[in-house]
mmCIF file of C-alpha atoms in Angstrom:
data_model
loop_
_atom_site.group_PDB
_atom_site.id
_atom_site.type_symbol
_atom_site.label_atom_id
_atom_site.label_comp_id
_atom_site.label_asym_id
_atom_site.label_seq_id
_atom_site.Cartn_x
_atom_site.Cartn_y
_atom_site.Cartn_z
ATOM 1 C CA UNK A 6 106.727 70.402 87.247
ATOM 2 C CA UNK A 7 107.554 73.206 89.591
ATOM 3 C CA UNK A 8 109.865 73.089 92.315
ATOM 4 C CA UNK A 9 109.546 75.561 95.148
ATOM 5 C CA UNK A 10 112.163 75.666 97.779
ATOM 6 C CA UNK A 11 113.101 78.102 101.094
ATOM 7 C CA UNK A 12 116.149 79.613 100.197
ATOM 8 C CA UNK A 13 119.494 80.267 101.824
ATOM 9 C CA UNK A 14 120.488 83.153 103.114
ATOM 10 C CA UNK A 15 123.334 84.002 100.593
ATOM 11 C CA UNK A 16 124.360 86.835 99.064
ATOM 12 C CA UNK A 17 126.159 85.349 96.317
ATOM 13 C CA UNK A 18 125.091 85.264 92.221
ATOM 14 C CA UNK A 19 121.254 85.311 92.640
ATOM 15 C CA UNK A 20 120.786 83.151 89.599
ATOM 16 C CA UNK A 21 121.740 80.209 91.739
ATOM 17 C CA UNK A 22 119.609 78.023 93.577
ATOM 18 C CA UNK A 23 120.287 79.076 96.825
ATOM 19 C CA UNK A 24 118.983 75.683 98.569
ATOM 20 C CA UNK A 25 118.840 75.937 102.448
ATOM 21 C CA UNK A 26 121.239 72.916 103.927
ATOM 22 C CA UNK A 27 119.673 70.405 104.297
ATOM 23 C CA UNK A 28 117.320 71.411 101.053
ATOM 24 C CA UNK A 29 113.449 72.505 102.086
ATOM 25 C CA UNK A 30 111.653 71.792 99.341
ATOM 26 C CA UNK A 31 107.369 72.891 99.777
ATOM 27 C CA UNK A 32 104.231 71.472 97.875
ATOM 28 C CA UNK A 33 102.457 73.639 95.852
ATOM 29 C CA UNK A 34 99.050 73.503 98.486
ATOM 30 C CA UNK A 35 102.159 74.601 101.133
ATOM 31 C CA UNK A 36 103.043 77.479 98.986
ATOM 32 C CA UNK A 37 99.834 78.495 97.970
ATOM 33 C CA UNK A 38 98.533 78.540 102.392
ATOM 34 C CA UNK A 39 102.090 80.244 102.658
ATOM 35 C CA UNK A 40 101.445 82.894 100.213
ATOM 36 C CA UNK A 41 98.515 82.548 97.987
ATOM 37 C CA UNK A 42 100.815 82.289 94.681
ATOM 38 C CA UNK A 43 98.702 80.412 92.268
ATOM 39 C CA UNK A 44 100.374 77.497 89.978
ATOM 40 C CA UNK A 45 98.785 76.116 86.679
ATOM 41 C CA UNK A 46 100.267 73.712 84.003
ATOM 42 C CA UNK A 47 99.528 74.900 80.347
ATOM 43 C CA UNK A 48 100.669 73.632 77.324
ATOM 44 C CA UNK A 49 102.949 76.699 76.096
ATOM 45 C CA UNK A 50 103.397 75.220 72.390
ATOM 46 C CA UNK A 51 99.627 76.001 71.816
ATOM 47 C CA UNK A 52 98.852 78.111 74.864
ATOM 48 C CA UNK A 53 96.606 80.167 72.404
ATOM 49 C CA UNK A 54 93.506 76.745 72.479
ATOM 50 C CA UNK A 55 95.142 75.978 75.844
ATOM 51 C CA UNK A 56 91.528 75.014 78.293
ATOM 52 C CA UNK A 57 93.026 76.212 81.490
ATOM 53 C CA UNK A 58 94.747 79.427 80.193
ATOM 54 C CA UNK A 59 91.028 79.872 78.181
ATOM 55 C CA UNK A 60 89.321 79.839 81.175
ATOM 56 C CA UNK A 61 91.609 81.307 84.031
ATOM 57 C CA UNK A 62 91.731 84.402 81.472
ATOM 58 C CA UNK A 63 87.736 84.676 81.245
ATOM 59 C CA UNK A 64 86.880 84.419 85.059
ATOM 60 C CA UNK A 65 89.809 86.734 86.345
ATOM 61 C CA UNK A 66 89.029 89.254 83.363
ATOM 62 C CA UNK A 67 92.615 88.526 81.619
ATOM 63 C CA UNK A 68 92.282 91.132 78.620
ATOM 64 C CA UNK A 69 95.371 92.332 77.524
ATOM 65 C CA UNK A 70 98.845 90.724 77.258
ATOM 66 C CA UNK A 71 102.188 90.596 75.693
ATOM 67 C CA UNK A 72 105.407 88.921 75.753
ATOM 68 C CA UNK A 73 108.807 89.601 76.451
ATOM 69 C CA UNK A 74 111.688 88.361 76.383
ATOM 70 C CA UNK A 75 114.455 88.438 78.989
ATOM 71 C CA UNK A 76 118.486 87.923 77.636
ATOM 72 C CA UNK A 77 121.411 90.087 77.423
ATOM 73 C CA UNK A 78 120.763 89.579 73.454
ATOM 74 C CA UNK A 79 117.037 90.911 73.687
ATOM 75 C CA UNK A 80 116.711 92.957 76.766
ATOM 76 C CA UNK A 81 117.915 96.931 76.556
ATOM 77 C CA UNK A 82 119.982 98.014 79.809
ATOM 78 C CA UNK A 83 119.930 94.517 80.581
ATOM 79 C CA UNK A 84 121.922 94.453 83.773
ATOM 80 C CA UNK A 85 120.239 97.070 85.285
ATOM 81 C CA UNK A 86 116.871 95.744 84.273
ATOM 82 C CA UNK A 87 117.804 92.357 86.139
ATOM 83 C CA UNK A 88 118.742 94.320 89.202
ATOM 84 C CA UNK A 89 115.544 95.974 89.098
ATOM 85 C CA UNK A 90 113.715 92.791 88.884
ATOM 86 C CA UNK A 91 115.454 91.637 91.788
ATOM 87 C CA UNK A 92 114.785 94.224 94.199
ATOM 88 C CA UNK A 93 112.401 92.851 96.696
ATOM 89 C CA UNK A 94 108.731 95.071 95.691
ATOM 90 C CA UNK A 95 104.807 94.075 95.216
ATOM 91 C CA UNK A 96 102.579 95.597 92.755
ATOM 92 C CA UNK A 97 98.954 96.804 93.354
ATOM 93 C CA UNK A 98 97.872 93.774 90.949
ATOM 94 C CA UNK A 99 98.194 90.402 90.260
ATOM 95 C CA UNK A 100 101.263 89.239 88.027
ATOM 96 C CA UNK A 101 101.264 86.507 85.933
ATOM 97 C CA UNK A 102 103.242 84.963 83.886
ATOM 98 C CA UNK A 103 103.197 82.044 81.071
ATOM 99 C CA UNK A 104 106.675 80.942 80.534
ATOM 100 C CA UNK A 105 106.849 80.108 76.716
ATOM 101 C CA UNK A 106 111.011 79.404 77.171
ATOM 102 C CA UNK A 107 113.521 79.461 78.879
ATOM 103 C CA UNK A 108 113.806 79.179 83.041
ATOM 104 C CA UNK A 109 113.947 81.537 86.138
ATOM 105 C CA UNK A 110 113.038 82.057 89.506
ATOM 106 C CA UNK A 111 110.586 84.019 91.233
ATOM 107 C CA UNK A 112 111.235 84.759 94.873
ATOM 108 C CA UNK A 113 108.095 85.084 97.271
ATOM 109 C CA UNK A 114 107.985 86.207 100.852
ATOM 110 C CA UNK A 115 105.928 83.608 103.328
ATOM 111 C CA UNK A 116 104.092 84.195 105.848
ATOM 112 C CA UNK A 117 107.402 84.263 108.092
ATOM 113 C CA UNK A 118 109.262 86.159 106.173
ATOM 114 C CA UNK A 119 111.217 83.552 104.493
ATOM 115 C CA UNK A 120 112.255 84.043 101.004
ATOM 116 C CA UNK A 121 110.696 80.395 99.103
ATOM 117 C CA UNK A 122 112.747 80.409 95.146
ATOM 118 C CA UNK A 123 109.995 79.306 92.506
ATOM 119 C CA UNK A 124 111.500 77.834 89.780
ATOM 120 C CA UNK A 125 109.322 78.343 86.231
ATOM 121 C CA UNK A 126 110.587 76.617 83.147
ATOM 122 C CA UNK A 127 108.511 76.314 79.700
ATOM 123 C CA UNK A 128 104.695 75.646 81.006
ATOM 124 C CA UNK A 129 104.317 76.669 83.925
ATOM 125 C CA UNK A 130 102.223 79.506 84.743
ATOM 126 C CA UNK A 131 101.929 81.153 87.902
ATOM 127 C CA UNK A 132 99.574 83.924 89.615
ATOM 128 C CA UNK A 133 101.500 86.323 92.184
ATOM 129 C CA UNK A 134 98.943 88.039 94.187
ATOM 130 C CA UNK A 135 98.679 92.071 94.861
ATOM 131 C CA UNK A 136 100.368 92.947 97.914
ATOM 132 C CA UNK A 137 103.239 90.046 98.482
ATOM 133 C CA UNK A 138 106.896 91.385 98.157
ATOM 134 C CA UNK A 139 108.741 89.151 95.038
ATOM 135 C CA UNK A 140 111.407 89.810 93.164
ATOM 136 C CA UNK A 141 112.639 87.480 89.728
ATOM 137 C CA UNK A 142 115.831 86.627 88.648
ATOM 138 C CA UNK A 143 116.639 84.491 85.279
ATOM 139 C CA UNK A 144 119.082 81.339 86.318
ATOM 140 C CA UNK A 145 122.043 80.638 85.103
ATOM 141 C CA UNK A 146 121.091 79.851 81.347
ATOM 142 C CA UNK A 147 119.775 83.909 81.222
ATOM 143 C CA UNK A 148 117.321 83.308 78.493
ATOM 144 C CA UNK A 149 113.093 83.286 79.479
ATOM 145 C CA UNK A 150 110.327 84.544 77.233
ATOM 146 C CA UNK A 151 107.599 84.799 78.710
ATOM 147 C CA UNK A 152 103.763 86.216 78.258
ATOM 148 C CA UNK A 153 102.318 88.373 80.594
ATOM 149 C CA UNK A 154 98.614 88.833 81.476
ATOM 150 C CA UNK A 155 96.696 91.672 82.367
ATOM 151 C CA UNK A 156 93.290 93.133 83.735
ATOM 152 C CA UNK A 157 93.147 95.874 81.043
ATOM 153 C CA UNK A 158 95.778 98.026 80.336
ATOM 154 C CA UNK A 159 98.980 97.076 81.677
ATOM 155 C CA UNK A 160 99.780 98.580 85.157
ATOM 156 C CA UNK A 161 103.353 97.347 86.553
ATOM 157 C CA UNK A 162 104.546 99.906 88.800
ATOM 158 C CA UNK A 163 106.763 97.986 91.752
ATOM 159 C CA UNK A 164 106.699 99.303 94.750
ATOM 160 C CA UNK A 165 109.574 98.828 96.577
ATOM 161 C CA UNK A 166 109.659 97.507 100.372
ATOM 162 C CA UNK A 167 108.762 99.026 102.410
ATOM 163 C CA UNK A 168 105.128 99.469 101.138
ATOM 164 C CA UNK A 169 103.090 98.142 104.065
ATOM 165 C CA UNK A 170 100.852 101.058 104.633
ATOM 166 C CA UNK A 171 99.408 100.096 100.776
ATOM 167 C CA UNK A 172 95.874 98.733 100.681
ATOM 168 C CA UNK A 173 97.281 95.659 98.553
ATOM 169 C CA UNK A 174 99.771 95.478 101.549
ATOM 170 C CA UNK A 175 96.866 95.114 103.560
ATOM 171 C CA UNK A 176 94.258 93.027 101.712
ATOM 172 C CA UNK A 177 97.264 90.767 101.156
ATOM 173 C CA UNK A 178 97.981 90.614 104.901
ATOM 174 C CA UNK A 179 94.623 90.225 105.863
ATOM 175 C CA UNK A 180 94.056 86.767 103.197
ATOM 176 C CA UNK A 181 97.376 85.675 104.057
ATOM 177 C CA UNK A 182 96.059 85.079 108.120
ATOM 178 C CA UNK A 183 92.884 83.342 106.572
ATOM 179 C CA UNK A 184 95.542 80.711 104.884
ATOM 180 C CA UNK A 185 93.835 82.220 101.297
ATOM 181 C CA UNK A 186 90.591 80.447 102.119
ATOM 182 C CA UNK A 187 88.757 82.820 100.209
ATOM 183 C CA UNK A 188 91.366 84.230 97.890
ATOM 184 C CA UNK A 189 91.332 83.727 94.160
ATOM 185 C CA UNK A 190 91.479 79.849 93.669
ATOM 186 C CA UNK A 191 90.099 79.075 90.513
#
């Protein structure tokens, strides 16, 4: 199962855990008010018949997707392509991601400003919305594959903070007040 947690203000290796001290650890209804970042349980050994990834991929018009995987083995310019993970952005669409193998984090902004560490190992799925600032880092086993979803052709252009004057910026900003009462739940 996920674990979600508000993260220290370090500047050390990123691919720690960076727990606050004490530890903070959210619920996933607590991160989804906080930020509107969608979690979903699929079974990545057959995620092709999976019910949930079948059906999340018909109602939010899922059409494309491919897979990649993220190592210093398999990934070209590898360091600098972790570094531009990591720089805090948003993108004008949703990004999700089916993690096949492997473990990272995903780093969300909440609606304080607080940086909350998602941590995705084999299974999990999760929706970013449009408009939050993220960033990912792999952990400290630097090895994820992962499959990535799209509404048509890919579009993942990060935009990197400041972006606020953005109209995903401010659609985001705007749900984010309402708690995501209306926002994409499935």
């Amino acid at each position: 199962m996920v674990q979600v947690w508000y993260m220290d203000t370090e500047e050390t290796d990123q691919r720690l855990e960076h727990h606050r001290n004490p530890p903070a650890y959210l619920e996933l209804d607590d991160l989804y008010q906080k930020t509107g970042v969608e979690y979903f349980k699929i079974n990545a050994d057959a995620y092709q018949s999976d019910n949930t990834l079948t059906e999340l991929r018909a109602k939010r018009g899922y059409t494309y997707d491919d897979e990649i995987t993220c190592s210093e083995k398999c990934l070209p310019d590898y360091a600098n392509k972790l570094k531009a993970f990591f720089t805090e952005h948003l993108h004008t669409d949703e990004e999700i991601r089916l993690i096949l193998d492997g473990s990272g984090y995903f780093d969300v902004r909440d609606n304080e400003d607080n940086w909350l560490r998602i941590k995705v190992v084999k299974g999990d799925l999760i929706i970013i919305p449009a408009g939050i600032y993220h960033r990912f880092t792999l952990d400290t086993n630097n090895f994820i594959r992962t499959r990535r979803y799209f509404v048509g052709e890919p579009v993942w252009a990060p935009h990197n903070r400041p972006a606020d004057d953005m109209d995903c910026r401010k659609s985001y900003i705007k749900h984010q007040s309402e708690n995501f009462v209306q926002f994409n739940k499935v």
